[in-house]
Amino acid sequence: MSNQQDDLDLLLSLQDRVLETPPASPSTLHHPKSPDYDSDNGTPRRVGKVDMSVFRDSVGDYIEDVPNVVDKKPKLNHSKKSTDVHIEKFSGLRIKNLSISTEELNFAETRFIRMNVIRNLLVGDSISGSWATAGVLTEKLDSKVSSTGKKYCIWKLGCLDEKVTSLFLFGDAYSKNCNEAAGTVFALFNASVRKDNTGNGFSLSVYSSGQIAKMGTSVDYGICKAKRKDGVPCNMVINKCRGIYCNYHKTNASQKYSVTRTELKGGNIRTAFRDNYRPEGIYMVDPLAERKTLKKHNQPTKLLSVDGLKKALRETPSKFHSHQLPS
């Protein structure tokens, strides 16, 4: 059994390095008409033990070198890096350092409502059914103590459109998330909704850690780069994809630009470079506008003769002219 194993190892070690079949190999020792051949397809059928000594002696020069064993190429790790930007398809927010995916949050199986439309779906002080939303933490207020002696805090959440909603965190929701930094993206599940006294706004509240989940860090979170009139830097949260200034300072900058540019004075910067091209359609026009213009152009020009000009100058007070025409 050991000899057969040695012969097998010998054949496997040769691989493709033997270019020709050595002379007097075992395959040439059989006669074509030998009964060891199958009569149907001519394939040799070996019976009994085969002597490999002749073959081993013929290829002895080829087995001195030990074949190199090539390791298989390691599998590439295609896992998503934490620094990759992920676009959350339900909220539209761009997130990096992803902590949990939307598949794990099961947004597809829940009624997802964007923060800017929650107010339109309120029925009293609640939203019917199970629902979820997501927003960016834009501001953190100092922690407070409730009447029962428990701590809570108030956050400002938004979608980087310069509109924010107050979020109250109580219980486990507060203790597990109170140290998070501004710019973090959170998902909320079945948060309690309360209308403001004015009725125009609303606030959200979460009481347990199961109602809030950290998703990652916002890529577009930023602070306005402009300064206020008193010289203090503006602290308005902006979307960096739309520029480095908030809407207020963008408007002021455009107005200042339109006033300082002499060629734009008296006009509107938004219409200064408007193309005169008009698409096809129906327009309101004044049918008499062209006639009025033509009438003014067709009026005869009044000319004065030399005598008439002298007469007009005599009637003019002397303070309006310093020279007299010769009579």
CSV table of N, CA and C in Angstrom, one decimal, residues 122-206:
chain,number,residue,atom,x,y,z
A,122,LEU,N,-51.0,65.3,11.8
A,122,LEU,CA,-51.4,65.2,13.2
A,122,LEU,C,-52.9,65.1,13.3
A,123,VAL,N,-53.4,64.2,14.1
A,123,VAL,CA,-54.9,64.1,14.4
A,123,VAL,C,-55.0,64.3,15.9
A,124,GLY,N,-55.3,65.6,16.2
A,124,GLY,CA,-55.2,65.9,17.6
A,124,GLY,C,-53.8,66.1,18.1
A,125,ASP,N,-53.4,65.3,19.1
A,125,ASP,CA,-52.0,65.3,19.5
A,125,ASP,C,-51.3,64.0,19.2
A,126,SER,N,-51.7,63.3,18.2
A,126,SER,CA,-51.1,62.0,18.0
A,126,SER,C,-51.2,61.7,16.5
A,127,ILE,N,-50.4,60.7,16.1
A,127,ILE,CA,-50.4,60.1,14.7
A,127,ILE,C,-50.9,58.7,14.8
A,128,SER,N,-51.8,58.4,13.9
A,128,SER,CA,-52.4,57.0,14.0
A,128,SER,C,-51.4,56.0,13.5
A,129,GLY,N,-51.4,54.8,14.2
A,129,GLY,CA,-50.6,53.7,13.8
A,129,GLY,C,-49.2,53.8,14.2
A,130,SER,N,-48.4,52.8,13.8
A,130,SER,CA,-47.0,52.7,14.1
A,130,SER,C,-46.2,53.5,13.1
A,131,TRP,N,-45.3,54.4,13.5
A,131,TRP,CA,-44.6,55.3,12.6
A,131,TRP,C,-43.2,55.5,13.1
A,132,ALA,N,-42.4,56.1,12.2
A,132,ALA,CA,-41.0,56.4,12.5
A,132,ALA,C,-40.6,57.6,11.7
A,133,THR,N,-39.5,58.3,12.2
A,133,THR,CA,-39.0,59.4,11.5
A,133,THR,C,-37.5,59.5,11.8
A,134,ALA,N,-36.8,60.4,11.2
A,134,ALA,CA,-35.3,60.5,11.4
A,134,ALA,C,-34.9,62.0,11.3
A,135,GLY,N,-33.9,62.4,12.0
A,135,GLY,CA,-33.4,63.8,11.9
A,135,GLY,C,-32.0,63.9,12.5
A,136,VAL,N,-31.5,65.1,12.3
A,136,VAL,CA,-30.1,65.4,12.7
A,136,VAL,C,-30.2,66.2,14.0
A,137,LEU,N,-29.4,65.9,15.0
A,137,LEU,CA,-29.3,66.7,16.2
A,137,LEU,C,-28.5,68.0,15.9
A,138,THR,N,-29.2,69.1,16.0
A,138,THR,CA,-28.6,70.4,15.7
A,138,THR,C,-28.3,71.2,16.9
A,139,GLU,N,-28.9,71.0,18.0
A,139,GLU,CA,-28.6,71.7,19.2
A,139,GLU,C,-29.0,71.0,20.5
A,140,LYS,N,-28.2,71.1,21.5
A,140,LYS,CA,-28.5,70.4,22.8
A,140,LYS,C,-28.6,71.5,23.9
A,141,LEU,N,-29.7,71.5,24.6
A,141,LEU,CA,-29.9,72.4,25.7
A,141,LEU,C,-29.4,71.7,27.0
A,142,ASP,N,-29.2,72.5,28.0
A,142,ASP,CA,-28.7,72.0,29.3
A,142,ASP,C,-29.8,71.0,29.9
A,143,SER,N,-29.3,70.0,30.6
A,143,SER,CA,-30.2,69.1,31.3
A,143,SER,C,-31.0,69.8,32.3
A,144,LYS,N,-32.2,69.3,32.5
A,144,LYS,CA,-33.1,69.8,33.6
A,144,LYS,C,-33.6,68.7,34.5
A,145,VAL,N,-34.3,69.1,35.5
A,145,VAL,CA,-34.8,68.2,36.5
A,145,VAL,C,-36.3,68.3,36.5
A,146,SER,N,-37.1,67.3,36.4
A,146,SER,CA,-38.5,67.3,36.4
A,146,SER,C,-39.1,67.5,37.8
A,147,SER,N,-40.4,67.6,37.9
A,147,SER,CA,-41.0,67.8,39.2
A,147,SER,C,-40.9,66.6,40.0
A,148,THR,N,-40.6,65.4,39.4
A,148,THR,CA,-40.5,64.2,40.1
A,148,THR,C,-39.0,63.9,40.5
A,149,GLY,N,-38.1,64.8,40.2
A,149,GLY,CA,-36.7,64.7,40.5
A,149,GLY,C,-35.9,63.9,39.5
A,150,LYS,N,-36.4,63.6,38.4
A,150,LYS,CA,-35.7,62.9,37.3
A,150,LYS,C,-35.1,63.9,36.3
A,151,LYS,N,-34.0,63.6,35.8
A,151,LYS,CA,-33.4,64.4,34.8
A,151,LYS,C,-33.9,64.1,33.4
A,152,TYR,N,-34.0,65.2,32.6
A,152,TYR,CA,-34.4,65.1,31.2
A,152,TYR,C,-33.6,66.2,30.4
A,153,CYS,N,-33.7,66.1,29.1
A,153,CYS,CA,-33.1,67.2,28.3
A,153,CYS,C,-33.9,67.5,27.1
A,154,ILE,N,-33.6,68.6,26.5
A,154,ILE,CA,-34.3,69.0,25.3
A,154,ILE,C,-33.3,69.1,24.1
A,155,TRP,N,-33.6,68.5,23.0
A,155,TRP,CA,-32.8,68.6,21.8
A,155,TRP,C,-33.5,69.3,20.7
A,156,LYS,N,-32.8,69.8,19.7
A,156,LYS,CA,-33.4,70.3,18.5
A,156,LYS,C,-33.0,69.4,17.4
A,157,LEU,N,-34.0,68.9,16.7
A,157,LEU,CA,-33.8,68.0,15.6
A,157,LEU,C,-34.3,68.6,14.3
A,158,GLY,N,-33.7,68.3,13.2
A,158,GLY,CA,-34.2,68.8,11.9
A,158,GLY,C,-33.6,68.0,10.8
A,159,CYS,N,-33.9,68.5,9.6
A,159,CYS,CA,-33.5,67.9,8.3
A,159,CYS,C,-32.5,68.8,7.6
A,160,LEU,N,-31.8,69.7,8.3
A,160,LEU,CA,-30.8,70.6,7.7
A,160,LEU,C,-31.5,71.6,6.7
A,161,ASP,N,-32.7,71.9,7.0
A,161,ASP,CA,-33.4,72.9,6.2
A,161,ASP,C,-33.7,74.2,7.0
A,162,GLU,N,-33.0,74.4,8.1
A,162,GLU,CA,-33.1,75.5,9.0
A,162,GLU,C,-34.4,75.6,9.7
A,163,LYS,N,-35.1,74.4,9.7
A,163,LYS,CA,-36.3,74.3,10.5
A,163,LYS,C,-36.1,73.1,11.5
A,164,VAL,N,-36.3,73.4,12.8
A,164,VAL,CA,-36.0,72.4,13.8
A,164,VAL,C,-37.3,72.1,14.6
A,165,THR,N,-37.2,71.0,15.3
A,165,THR,CA,-38.3,70.5,16.2
A,165,THR,C,-37.7,70.1,17.5
A,166,SER,N,-38.4,70.5,18.6
A,166,SER,CA,-37.9,70.2,19.9
A,166,SER,C,-38.2,68.7,20.3
A,167,LEU,N,-37.2,68.0,20.8
A,167,LEU,CA,-37.3,66.6,21.2
A,167,LEU,C,-37.0,66.5,22.7
A,168,PHE,N,-37.9,66.0,23.5
A,168,PHE,CA,-37.7,65.8,24.9
A,168,PHE,C,-37.3,64.4,25.2
A,169,LEU,N,-36.2,64.2,25.9
A,169,LEU,CA,-35.7,62.8,26.2
A,169,LEU,C,-35.9,62.6,27.7
A,170,PHE,N,-36.6,61.5,28.1
A,170,PHE,CA,-36.8,61.1,29.4
A,170,PHE,C,-36.3,59.7,29.7
A,171,GLY,N,-36.1,59.3,30.9
A,171,GLY,CA,-35.8,58.0,31.3
A,171,GLY,C,-34.6,57.4,30.7
A,172,ASP,N,-34.7,56.2,30.1
A,172,ASP,CA,-33.6,55.5,29.5
A,172,ASP,C,-33.2,56.2,28.2
A,173,ALA,N,-34.1,56.8,27.5
A,173,ALA,CA,-33.8,57.6,26.3
A,173,ALA,C,-32.8,58.7,26.7
A,174,TYR,N,-32.9,59.3,27.8
A,174,TYR,CA,-32.0,60.4,28.2
A,174,TYR,C,-30.7,59.8,28.7
A,175,SER,N,-30.7,58.8,29.6
A,175,SER,CA,-29.5,58.3,30.2
A,175,SER,C,-28.5,57.7,29.2
A,176,LYS,N,-29.1,57.1,28.1
A,176,LYS,CA,-28.2,56.4,27.1
A,176,LYS,C,-27.8,57.3,26.0
A,177,ASN,N,-28.4,58.5,25.8
A,177,ASN,CA,-28.1,59.3,24.7
A,177,ASN,C,-27.7,60.8,25.1
A,178,CYS,N,-27.6,61.1,26.3
A,178,CYS,CA,-27.4,62.4,26.7
A,178,CYS,C,-26.0,63.0,26.3
A,179,ASN,N,-25.1,62.1,26.1
A,179,ASN,CA,-23.7,62.5,25.7
A,179,ASN,C,-23.4,62.6,24.2
A,180,GLU,N,-24.4,62.4,23.4
A,180,GLU,CA,-24.2,62.4,22.0
A,180,GLU,C,-24.0,63.9,21.5
A,181,ALA,N,-23.2,64.0,20.4
A,181,ALA,CA,-22.8,65.3,19.9
A,181,ALA,C,-23.7,65.8,18.8
A,182,ALA,N,-23.7,67.1,18.6
A,182,ALA,CA,-24.5,67.7,17.5
A,182,ALA,C,-24.0,67.2,16.2
A,183,GLY,N,-24.9,66.9,15.3
A,183,GLY,CA,-24.5,66.4,14.0
A,183,GLY,C,-24.8,64.9,13.8
A,184,THR,N,-25.2,64.3,15.0
A,184,THR,CA,-25.6,62.9,14.9
A,184,THR,C,-27.0,62.7,14.4
A,185,VAL,N,-27.2,61.6,13.6
A,185,VAL,CA,-28.5,61.3,13.0
A,185,VAL,C,-29.1,60.2,13.9
A,186,PHE,N,-30.4,60.5,14.2
A,186,PHE,CA,-31.2,59.6,15.1
A,186,PHE,C,-32.5,59.2,14.4
A,187,ALA,N,-32.9,58.0,14.7
A,187,ALA,CA,-34.2,57.5,14.3
A,187,ALA,C,-35.1,57.4,15.5
A,188,LEU,N,-36.4,57.9,15.3
A,188,LEU,CA,-37.4,57.9,16.4
A,188,LEU,C,-38.5,57.0,16.0
A,189,PHE,N,-39.0,56.2,17.0
A,189,PHE,CA,-40.1,55.3,16.8
A,189,PHE,C,-41.3,55.6,17.7
A,190,ASN,N,-42.4,55.9,17.1
A,190,ASN,CA,-43.7,56.1,17.9
A,190,ASN,C,-43.5,57.1,19.0
A,191,ALA,N,-42.8,58.2,18.6
A,191,ALA,CA,-42.6,59.3,19.6
A,191,ALA,C,-43.9,60.0,19.9
A,192,SER,N,-44.0,60.5,21.1
A,192,SER,CA,-45.2,61.2,21.5
A,192,SER,C,-45.2,62.6,20.9
A,193,VAL,N,-46.3,63.1,20.4
A,193,VAL,CA,-46.4,64.3,19.7
A,193,VAL,C,-47.3,65.3,20.6
A,194,ARG,N,-46.8,66.5,20.7
A,194,ARG,CA,-47.6,67.5,21.4
A,194,ARG,C,-47.6,68.8,20.6
A,195,LYS,N,-48.8,69.4,20.4
A,195,LYS,CA,-48.8,70.7,19.7
A,195,LYS,C,-48.4,71.8,20.6
A,196,ASP,N,-47.8,72.9,20.0
A,196,ASP,CA,-47.5,74.1,20.7
A,196,ASP,C,-48.7,74.8,21.1
A,197,ASN,N,-48.6,75.8,22.0
A,197,ASN,CA,-49.7,76.6,22.4
A,197,ASN,C,-50.3,77.4,21.2
A,198,THR,N,-49.4,77.8,20.3
A,198,THR,CA,-49.9,78.6,19.2
A,198,THR,C,-50.6,77.7,18.2
A,199,GLY,N,-50.4,76.4,18.2
A,199,GLY,CA,-51.0,75.5,17.3
A,199,GLY,C,-50.3,75.4,15.9
A,200,ASN,N,-49.2,76.1,15.7
A,200,ASN,CA,-48.5,76.1,14.5
A,200,ASN,C,-47.4,75.1,14.5
A,201,GLY,N,-46.8,74.8,15.6
A,201,GLY,CA,-45.7,73.9,15.8
A,201,GLY,C,-46.0,72.7,16.6
A,202,PHE,N,-45.0,71.9,16.9
A,202,PHE,CA,-45.2,70.7,17.7
A,202,PHE,C,-43.9,70.3,18.3
A,203,SER,N,-43.9,69.4,19.3
A,203,SER,CA,-42.7,68.9,19.9
A,203,SER,C,-42.9,67.4,20.0
A,204,LEU,N,-41.7,66.7,20.1
A,204,LEU,CA,-41.7,65.2,20.2
A,204,LEU,C,-41.1,64.8,21.6
A,205,SER,N,-41.5,63.6,22.1
A,205,SER,CA,-41.0,63.1,23.3
A,205,SER,C,-40.8,61.6,23.2
A,206,VAL,N,-39.6,61.2,23.8
A,206,VAL,CA,-39.3,59.7,23.9
A,206,VAL,C,-39.0,59.4,25.3
